[in-house]
Amino acid sequence: MLKNTFSAILIIGLVMVGSSAIMAKGDDISNKVEDLISRMTLEEKVGQLQQYSTRWEMTGPVPDGKVAQEMHKNIKDGLAGSMLNIAGAEATRKAQEMAVNNSRLGIPMIFGYDVVHGYKTIFPIPLAAAASWDVEAVKTSARVAAKEAAADGLHWTFAPMVDISRDARWGRVMEGAGEDPYLGSVMAKAQVEGFQGGDLTDETTIAACAKHFAAYGFVEGGRDYNIADIGESTLRNVVLPPCKACSDAGVATFMNSFNEVDGIPATGNAHLLRDILKGEWGFDGFVVSDWASIDEMRFHGVAANKSEAALLAITAGSDMDMEGHCYFPNLIGMVEKGEVDEALIDDAVRRILTIKFRLGLFDDPYRYCNQNVEEVFLSAEHLEKARDVARKSIVLLKNENQLLPLSKENKKIAVIGDLADDKDTPLGNWRGRGGRNMAVSLLEGLQNAVENKSLVTFEQGPVFAENLPQFGTLVQINETDRTGLTEAVEAAKDADVVVLALGENCFQSGEARSQSEIGLKGLQQELLEAVCAVNKNVVVVLMNGRPMAISWMAEHVSAIVESWHLGSEAGNAIADVLFGDYNPSGKLPMSFPRTVGQCPIYYNHKNTGRPAENEEDYMFTTRYVDEKVSPLFSFGYGLSYTTFDYSGLELSNRDITKGDTLKVAVNLKNTGEMDGTEVVQLYIRDLVGSVTRPVKELKNFKKVFLKSGETKKIEFELTVEDLTFYSKKGVWEAEPGEFHLWVGTNSSEGLQSQFYLK
Ligand code: BGC
C-alpha cells in the first residue's frame, strides 16, 4: 500500500543515478563493488545496511541484552555493515576480526564516531572555530582530529555539522558554524577537506559525514528534535548551501536529521534525499540515518510499524540504519514478498561498499589499528595547533578605555568565578575521547603567562554548577548557596583588575540541551553585580556554547572577551589574548540577542512589508514594543586592540552583465598602536527579486594582517554566479536589477555602494 505512493519512475531513476554516478568514476572500485554484490545473498545485503552501537556513550535509547546478542551473532554472520561508538585500536581490531574472520564474504565493517572538534587533543567547539573566520585554522582542527581518530582505529566521523542556526535556544548551535550560509559553506568545506584529505586510503584521513540533512537547525522554538516548518525558498537559499558545499567537496557520507520538514520526516524525505542530494547534486556516497531516526518515524506518525518505517526510509534514500533496528531483518521479508524492490537495497549496498573500498578497507581491514597512538595523541605539535586555533577563535566584544590588554607586571589581578579554574568546561560538549579535566583552565593559563605568580590570585565565589554531570543528565546549577561570595567581593576590592569567568558549563549546550533562557544562570548575575560594585576594572571572560543574552553585562563591565569552549589549550589561549601576546581577531558567527525573546535573530533577515528602520520607529512596523529589534552584538562583530579605518570603496563598474566580474576595492588602514588582523567583510543586497531577498548577505571575506600604521588595498571579485539564488522559477539564477554592496567590519557597519545587473 505504502509502496504504491512512490512512483516506479522514481525508483528506476534513482537506481540509474546511483549506479551511474559511481560507475562514472571509471575506477575499478565499481567493478569490484558490482562483483561483490553479485555474490551476496539478500540477507547479507540487508545486513550491510545495519549499523550497531556498542553499549556505551549512546545518545538514544539503550539497546537491551537481546539486541547486543543479536549484534554479536550478526557481525559474525556478516550481517552488520558498521558500528559506532567503538574506539581504540584494540577494540576495533577485535570487532573487525569478528566480522572478517567469521563471515562468508569477509566484508569489513566501517567504524564511526562523533569526532566533532578533536579526538584527544580538543580544539574549539565548531561555533568558536567559525568565529576565527579562518579557513586554514578550521581545516587544521579537522586534520588533527582525523589523525588522532584514525590512529585509534576509526574510519569515519559524524562531522561536520552544517546546520544553519538562528536560534540560540537550540543547544546544538555549538556544533555548527552559526547563522550564515556563506560562512557556513566555507567552514563546512574546510572541515571535509581537513578530515578527508586528498585520499581516503591515507591512514591519517577519515571519511566525513555532513549532518544533519536537513533543516535540523530550524527546529521550532529552538527545542531539540522539534519540527522544522520551512518552505522551499528558505530550504534552498539558507539551509542547503553548506550541505551542497560538502557534496561538492566530495564528502563521503551524509546523515539525515530527526526533524520533519514541512510534514515529512527528513529520514523518509525523498525530495531531500533522492531529488536533491542524490539527484541534482549527484552525491554518490551513502546516507546514514540519525540515531533511531528510521524507527522514530512511527512516533512522527507517518509509519504504523517498523516495516513501514523501513519502507519509507529506504525508498526515500536513507542507506544505513543507525540503531533503528528497522532495516534488519524486515527488509528481507519485504523484498521476498515483493513489497520492496531489491534494486533499492542494491543501491544502498553499492554506496556503502563503495565507501569501504575508497577507504581501502578491503585491502587491509586493520589498516587504522596499526599506529602508535602515544606518538599521535596530544602531541606537542597538536597542542600548539589547538592553542593557535583557540586564540584565533576568541572574540573581543567590549574594551572600554583600553582596559585590555593587561600588563604582566605590577598589577594585581583577581581571577574570580567557578569557571576560572574549571578544567573540564573548556573542552565543551562532543569532545571526542578527550579525557575529563584535561583542559588548561583560565587560571592556569594566566599563571603560566606571568613571572610573578603572586600577582594572579583566585577566588572561586559561589559554586556555579556541578563540575562533572553524568552523561545524559542535566547540569545541576547552584541557585542558593552563596558560600564564597563575600570572599570574591573582597578579592575584587583589593585588585587592580578583576578577570571574572562567567557563562555556561560545557554540558549546558549540545544535543538535548535546549534552553528557554540564555542569560547568566544560577548566582552568576549576583556575583557579577557584586564585583562590579567594588571594582571598575572588570574583564568578563565568557565561556559558552551559544550566544547569550548579556545586556546588563554589556552595559556595566569595561571589557568582555568571548572565549566559548576553546578546548585543551583554552587557558593559555585566553591568556595570550588578555595579555596582548595575541591581538584578538575573531568575529561573531551568530548574532547575540538583547533578550531571549528576540530569538530567532539573524542579520540576513527579510525586509517585510513593514520594516522597522530604527528602534524608535512607527509602532505599526515589525518591531517589539518593549525591546529593540537590533541585536546586542551583530553577526560579524568583533573588536581588536588596534583600530581599522575603511576608505575609498571603489567598484570597477556600475553595470554588469552575465559573464562579467565586478572588482571591488577598499583601503584598509591600521590606525592604532598595535599590529592586528581584520576580517574584511563584503555584503550585498538584491533590492527586488521574484522571491523576497535578505536585507544583507555575506558574499566574501578576507582576513588581513596590518602592521600599526600600515594601509593595504583590499580587493574582491564578485561574479554574477555570486548573485544567484533559488528563484520563483525553481532554479538558481541571478535576476537583473539594482544591488547594494557594503564592505566593512561587521554586518551592521560598512562603506556602501551600488551596482546594476543588466
Ligand atoms: C546525533 C548525531 C550523532 C549520533 C551518533 C545523534 O543523537 O543527533 O549528530 O552523530 O547521535 O552519536
PDB file of N, CA, C and O in Angstrom, residues 76-122:
ATOM      1  N   LYS A  76      29.282 -11.730  13.226  1.00  0.00           N
ATOM      2  CA  LYS A  76      29.979 -12.968  12.817  1.00  0.00           C
ATOM      3  C   LYS A  76      29.411 -13.528  11.521  1.00  0.00           C
ATOM      4  O   LYS A  76      30.127 -14.109  10.706  1.00  0.00           O
ATOM      5  N   ASP A  77      28.112 -13.357  11.358  1.00  0.00           N
ATOM      6  CA  ASP A  77      27.476 -13.901  10.146  1.00  0.00           C
ATOM      7  C   ASP A  77      27.588 -12.956   8.943  1.00  0.00           C
ATOM      8  O   ASP A  77      26.972 -13.194   7.895  1.00  0.00           O
ATOM      9  N   GLY A  78      28.308 -11.869   9.128  1.00  0.00           N
ATOM     10  CA  GLY A  78      28.453 -10.924   8.011  1.00  0.00           C
ATOM     11  C   GLY A  78      27.176 -10.134   7.782  1.00  0.00           C
ATOM     12  O   GLY A  78      26.876  -9.735   6.653  1.00  0.00           O
ATOM     13  N   LEU A  79      26.435  -9.876   8.846  1.00  0.00           N
ATOM     14  CA  LEU A  79      25.156  -9.185   8.691  1.00  0.00           C
ATOM     15  C   LEU A  79      25.151  -7.837   9.403  1.00  0.00           C
ATOM     16  O   LEU A  79      24.102  -7.362   9.863  1.00  0.00           O
ATOM     17  N   ALA A  80      26.310  -7.236   9.520  1.00  0.00           N
ATOM     18  CA  ALA A  80      26.398  -5.895  10.104  1.00  0.00           C
ATOM     19  C   ALA A  80      27.390  -5.089   9.278  1.00  0.00           C
ATOM     20  O   ALA A  80      28.528  -5.508   9.087  1.00  0.00           O
ATOM     21  N   GLY A  81      26.943  -3.944   8.806  1.00  0.00           N
ATOM     22  CA  GLY A  81      27.805  -3.146   7.936  1.00  0.00           C
ATOM     23  C   GLY A  81      28.719  -2.217   8.697  1.00  0.00           C
ATOM     24  O   GLY A  81      29.785  -1.847   8.220  1.00  0.00           O
ATOM     25  N   SER A  82      28.287  -1.833   9.898  1.00  0.00           N
ATOM     26  CA  SER A  82      29.012  -0.767  10.579  1.00  0.00           C
ATOM     27  C   SER A  82      28.750  -0.781  12.071  1.00  0.00           C
ATOM     28  O   SER A  82      27.736  -1.323  12.535  1.00  0.00           O
ATOM     29  N   MET A  83      29.658  -0.180  12.807  1.00  0.00           N
ATOM     30  CA  MET A  83      29.448   0.058  14.242  1.00  0.00           C
ATOM     31  C   MET A  83      29.803   1.501  14.557  1.00  0.00           C
ATOM     32  O   MET A  83      30.661   2.092  13.912  1.00  0.00           O
ATOM     33  N   LEU A  84      29.127   2.018  15.574  1.00  0.00           N
ATOM     34  CA  LEU A  84      29.518   3.335  16.068  1.00  0.00           C
ATOM     35  C   LEU A  84      29.804   3.255  17.555  1.00  0.00           C
ATOM     36  O   LEU A  84      29.430   2.280  18.223  1.00  0.00           O
ATOM     37  N   ASN A  85      30.466   4.281  18.029  1.00  0.00           N
ATOM     38  CA  ASN A  85      30.835   4.373  19.443  1.00  0.00           C
ATOM     39  C   ASN A  85      31.778   3.265  19.886  1.00  0.00           C
ATOM     40  O   ASN A  85      31.863   2.971  21.073  1.00  0.00           O
ATOM     41  N   ILE A  86      32.444   2.669  18.954  1.00  0.00           N
ATOM     42  CA  ILE A  86      33.518   1.751  19.308  1.00  0.00           C
ATOM     43  C   ILE A  86      34.803   2.512  18.973  1.00  0.00           C
ATOM     44  O   ILE A  86      34.863   3.218  17.975  1.00  0.00           O
ATOM     45  N   ALA A  87      35.801   2.416  19.827  1.00  0.00           N
ATOM     46  CA  ALA A  87      37.051   3.137  19.559  1.00  0.00           C
ATOM     47  C   ALA A  87      38.201   2.445  20.249  1.00  0.00           C
ATOM     48  O   ALA A  87      38.003   1.672  21.186  1.00  0.00           O
ATOM     49  N   GLY A  88      39.374   2.744  19.758  1.00  0.00           N
ATOM     50  CA  GLY A  88      40.568   2.122  20.318  1.00  0.00           C
ATOM     51  C   GLY A  88      41.047   1.072  19.335  1.00  0.00           C
ATOM     52  O   GLY A  88      40.252   0.282  18.808  1.00  0.00           O
ATOM     53  N   ALA A  89      42.364   1.074  19.093  1.00  0.00           N
ATOM     54  CA  ALA A  89      42.912   0.154  18.099  1.00  0.00           C
ATOM     55  C   ALA A  89      42.593  -1.294  18.464  1.00  0.00           C
ATOM     56  O   ALA A  89      42.267  -2.115  17.600  1.00  0.00           O
ATOM     57  N   GLU A  90      42.626  -1.592  19.761  1.00  0.00           N
ATOM     58  CA  GLU A  90      42.416  -2.971  20.175  1.00  0.00           C
ATOM     59  C   GLU A  90      40.952  -3.386  19.977  1.00  0.00           C
ATOM     60  O   GLU A  90      40.662  -4.444  19.409  1.00  0.00           O
ATOM     61  N   ALA A  91      40.066  -2.547  20.448  1.00  0.00           N
ATOM     62  CA  ALA A  91      38.636  -2.871  20.359  1.00  0.00           C
ATOM     63  C   ALA A  91      38.178  -2.957  18.906  1.00  0.00           C
ATOM     64  O   ALA A  91      37.439  -3.877  18.514  1.00  0.00           O
ATOM     65  N   THR A  92      38.637  -2.023  18.087  1.00  0.00           N
ATOM     66  CA  THR A  92      38.201  -2.053  16.688  1.00  0.00           C
ATOM     67  C   THR A  92      38.799  -3.257  15.956  1.00  0.00           C
ATOM     68  O   THR A  92      38.147  -3.878  15.126  1.00  0.00           O
ATOM     69  N   ARG A  93      40.031  -3.590  16.310  1.00  0.00           N
ATOM     70  CA  ARG A  93      40.649  -4.768  15.684  1.00  0.00           C
ATOM     71  C   ARG A  93      39.844  -6.023  16.026  1.00  0.00           C
ATOM     72  O   ARG A  93      39.521  -6.825  15.156  1.00  0.00           O
ATOM     73  N   LYS A  94      39.460  -6.146  17.298  1.00  0.00           N
ATOM     74  CA  LYS A  94      38.695  -7.322  17.731  1.00  0.00           C
ATOM     75  C   LYS A  94      37.369  -7.408  16.978  1.00  0.00           C
ATOM     76  O   LYS A  94      36.977  -8.469  16.484  1.00  0.00           O
ATOM     77  N   ALA A  95      36.692  -6.277  16.923  1.00  0.00           N
ATOM     78  CA  ALA A  95      35.385  -6.277  16.254  1.00  0.00           C
ATOM     79  C   ALA A  95      35.552  -6.598  14.771  1.00  0.00           C
ATOM     80  O   ALA A  95      34.769  -7.365  14.185  1.00  0.00           O
ATOM     81  N   GLN A  96      36.608  -6.027  14.190  1.00  0.00           N
ATOM     82  CA  GLN A  96      36.831  -6.267  12.765  1.00  0.00           C
ATOM     83  C   GLN A  96      37.160  -7.739  12.508  1.00  0.00           C
ATOM     84  O   GLN A  96      36.690  -8.332  11.527  1.00  0.00           O
ATOM     85  N   GLU A  97      37.937  -8.309  13.391  1.00  0.00           N
ATOM     86  CA  GLU A  97      38.273  -9.725  13.238  1.00  0.00           C
ATOM     87  C   GLU A  97      37.010 -10.575  13.283  1.00  0.00           C
ATOM     88  O   GLU A  97      36.846 -11.536  12.527  1.00  0.00           O
ATOM     89  N   MET A  98      36.117 -10.191  14.206  1.00  0.00           N
ATOM     90  CA  MET A  98      34.858 -10.920  14.337  1.00  0.00           C
ATOM     91  C   MET A  98      34.124 -10.977  12.995  1.00  0.00           C
ATOM     92  O   MET A  98      33.624 -12.014  12.583  1.00  0.00           O
ATOM     93  N   ALA A  99      34.121  -9.836  12.298  1.00  0.00           N
ATOM     94  CA  ALA A  99      33.408  -9.766  11.013  1.00  0.00           C
ATOM     95  C   ALA A  99      34.187 -10.464   9.901  1.00  0.00           C
ATOM     96  O   ALA A  99      33.650 -11.302   9.174  1.00  0.00           O
ATOM     97  N   VAL A 100      35.449 -10.137   9.805  1.00  0.00           N
ATOM     98  CA  VAL A 100      36.237 -10.584   8.651  1.00  0.00           C
ATOM     99  C   VAL A 100      36.566 -12.083   8.726  1.00  0.00           C
ATOM    100  O   VAL A 100      36.509 -12.788   7.722  1.00  0.00           O
ATOM    101  N   ASN A 101      36.882 -12.554   9.914  1.00  0.00           N
ATOM    102  CA  ASN A 101      37.314 -13.955  10.027  1.00  0.00           C
ATOM    103  C   ASN A 101      36.173 -14.968  10.042  1.00  0.00           C
ATOM    104  O   ASN A 101      36.387 -16.136   9.773  1.00  0.00           O
ATOM    105  N   ASN A 102      35.003 -14.514  10.428  1.00  0.00           N
ATOM    106  CA  ASN A 102      33.910 -15.480  10.575  1.00  0.00           C
ATOM    107  C   ASN A 102      32.918 -15.486   9.423  1.00  0.00           C
ATOM    108  O   ASN A 102      32.287 -16.497   9.149  1.00  0.00           O
ATOM    109  N   SER A 103      32.750 -14.346   8.798  1.00  0.00           N
ATOM    110  CA  SER A 103      31.647 -14.253   7.827  1.00  0.00           C
ATOM    111  C   SER A 103      32.048 -14.864   6.477  1.00  0.00           C
ATOM    112  O   SER A 103      33.234 -14.986   6.158  1.00  0.00           O
ATOM    113  N   ARG A 104      31.041 -15.213   5.726  1.00  0.00           N
ATOM    114  CA  ARG A 104      31.247 -15.906   4.454  1.00  0.00           C
ATOM    115  C   ARG A 104      32.093 -15.083   3.488  1.00  0.00           C
ATOM    116  O   ARG A 104      33.044 -15.571   2.894  1.00  0.00           O
ATOM    117  N   LEU A 105      31.766 -13.775   3.350  1.00  0.00           N
ATOM    118  CA  LEU A 105      32.477 -12.962   2.366  1.00  0.00           C
ATOM    119  C   LEU A 105      33.572 -12.083   2.983  1.00  0.00           C
ATOM    120  O   LEU A 105      34.301 -11.395   2.265  1.00  0.00           O
ATOM    121  N   GLY A 106      33.632 -12.062   4.298  1.00  0.00           N
ATOM    122  CA  GLY A 106      34.708 -11.306   4.974  1.00  0.00           C
ATOM    123  C   GLY A 106      34.656  -9.807   4.702  1.00  0.00           C
ATOM    124  O   GLY A 106      35.700  -9.152   4.606  1.00  0.00           O
ATOM    125  N   ILE A 107      33.467  -9.260   4.597  1.00  0.00           N
ATOM    126  CA  ILE A 107      33.364  -7.814   4.312  1.00  0.00           C
ATOM    127  C   ILE A 107      33.659  -7.035   5.591  1.00  0.00           C
ATOM    128  O   ILE A 107      33.019  -7.264   6.625  1.00  0.00           O
ATOM    129  N   PRO A 108      34.629  -6.111   5.543  1.00  0.00           N
ATOM    130  CA  PRO A 108      34.959  -5.365   6.760  1.00  0.00           C
ATOM    131  C   PRO A 108      33.845  -4.395   7.166  1.00  0.00           C
ATOM    132  O   PRO A 108      33.090  -3.914   6.320  1.00  0.00           O
ATOM    133  N   MET A 109      33.788  -4.118   8.460  1.00  0.00           N
ATOM    134  CA  MET A 109      32.844  -3.099   8.934  1.00  0.00           C
ATOM    135  C   MET A 109      33.503  -1.722   8.862  1.00  0.00           C
ATOM    136  O   MET A 109      34.733  -1.612   8.863  1.00  0.00           O
ATOM    137  N   ILE A 110      32.675  -0.710   8.869  1.00  0.00           N
ATOM    138  CA  ILE A 110      33.189   0.661   8.945  1.00  0.00           C
ATOM    139  C   ILE A 110      32.815   1.202  10.328  1.00  0.00           C
ATOM    140  O   ILE A 110      31.672   1.061  10.765  1.00  0.00           O
ATOM    141  N   PHE A 111      33.824   1.776  11.024  1.00  0.00           N
ATOM    142  CA  PHE A 111      33.621   2.237  12.398  1.00  0.00           C
ATOM    143  C   PHE A 111      33.484   3.762  12.439  1.00  0.00           C
ATOM    144  O   PHE A 111      34.407   4.482  12.043  1.00  0.00           O
ATOM    145  N   GLY A 112      32.354   4.216  12.953  1.00  0.00           N
ATOM    146  CA  GLY A 112      32.095   5.656  13.017  1.00  0.00           C
ATOM    147  C   GLY A 112      32.068   6.167  14.450  1.00  0.00           C
ATOM    148  O   GLY A 112      31.797   5.419  15.397  1.00  0.00           O
ATOM    149  N   TYR A 113      32.346   7.449  14.592  1.00  0.00           N
ATOM    150  CA  TYR A 113      32.408   8.062  15.917  1.00  0.00           C
ATOM    151  C   TYR A 113      32.161   9.559  15.749  1.00  0.00           C
ATOM    152  O   TYR A 113      32.477  10.126  14.704  1.00  0.00           O
ATOM    153  N   ASP A 114      31.637  10.186  16.788  1.00  0.00           N
ATOM    154  CA  ASP A 114      31.435  11.637  16.708  1.00  0.00           C
ATOM    155  C   ASP A 114      32.734  12.371  17.036  1.00  0.00           C
ATOM    156  O   ASP A 114      32.980  12.742  18.189  1.00  0.00           O
ATOM    157  N   VAL A 115      33.553  12.531  16.031  1.00  0.00           N
ATOM    158  CA  VAL A 115      34.793  13.299  16.208  1.00  0.00           C
ATOM    159  C   VAL A 115      34.470  14.703  15.718  1.00  0.00           C
ATOM    160  O   VAL A 115      34.567  15.011  14.539  1.00  0.00           O
ATOM    161  N   VAL A 116      34.050  15.548  16.623  1.00  0.00           N
ATOM    162  CA  VAL A 116      33.434  16.813  16.211  1.00  0.00           C
ATOM    163  C   VAL A 116      34.419  17.974  16.260  1.00  0.00           C
ATOM    164  O   VAL A 116      34.511  18.774  15.339  1.00  0.00           O
ATOM    165  N   HIS A 117      35.140  18.113  17.374  1.00  0.00           N
ATOM    166  CA  HIS A 117      36.160  19.183  17.437  1.00  0.00           C
ATOM    167  C   HIS A 117      37.382  18.676  18.176  1.00  0.00           C
ATOM    168  O   HIS A 117      37.826  19.223  19.181  1.00  0.00           O
ATOM    169  N   GLY A 118      37.895  17.595  17.622  1.00  0.00           N
ATOM    170  CA  GLY A 118      39.066  16.988  18.224  1.00  0.00           C
ATOM    171  C   GLY A 118      38.735  15.604  18.728  1.00  0.00           C
ATOM    172  O   GLY A 118      37.566  15.257  18.932  1.00  0.00           O
ATOM    173  N   TYR A 119      39.804  14.831  18.908  1.00  0.00           N
ATOM    174  CA  TYR A 119      39.609  13.451  19.380  1.00  0.00           C
ATOM    175  C   TYR A 119      40.239  13.309  20.766  1.00  0.00           C
ATOM    176  O   TYR A 119      39.531  13.120  21.746  1.00  0.00           O
ATOM    177  N   LYS A 120      41.514  13.478  20.876  1.00  0.00           N
ATOM    178  CA  LYS A 120      42.181  13.540  22.181  1.00  0.00           C
ATOM    179  C   LYS A 120      42.609  14.974  22.459  1.00  0.00           C
ATOM    180  O   LYS A 120      42.364  15.513  23.508  1.00  0.00           O
ATOM    181  N   THR A 121      43.278  15.558  21.452  1.00  0.00           N
ATOM    182  CA  THR A 121      43.576  16.985  21.539  1.00  0.00           C
ATOM    183  C   THR A 121      42.290  17.704  21.149  1.00  0.00           C
ATOM    184  O   THR A 121      41.802  17.527  20.030  1.00  0.00           O
ATOM    185  N   ILE A 122      41.749  18.483  22.075  1.00  0.00           N
ATOM    186  CA  ILE A 122      40.446  19.084  21.780  1.00  0.00           C
ATOM    187  C   ILE A 122      40.621  20.523  21.302  1.00  0.00           C
ATOM    188  O   ILE A 122      41.305  21.336  21.929  1.00  0.00           O
TER     189      ILE A 122
END
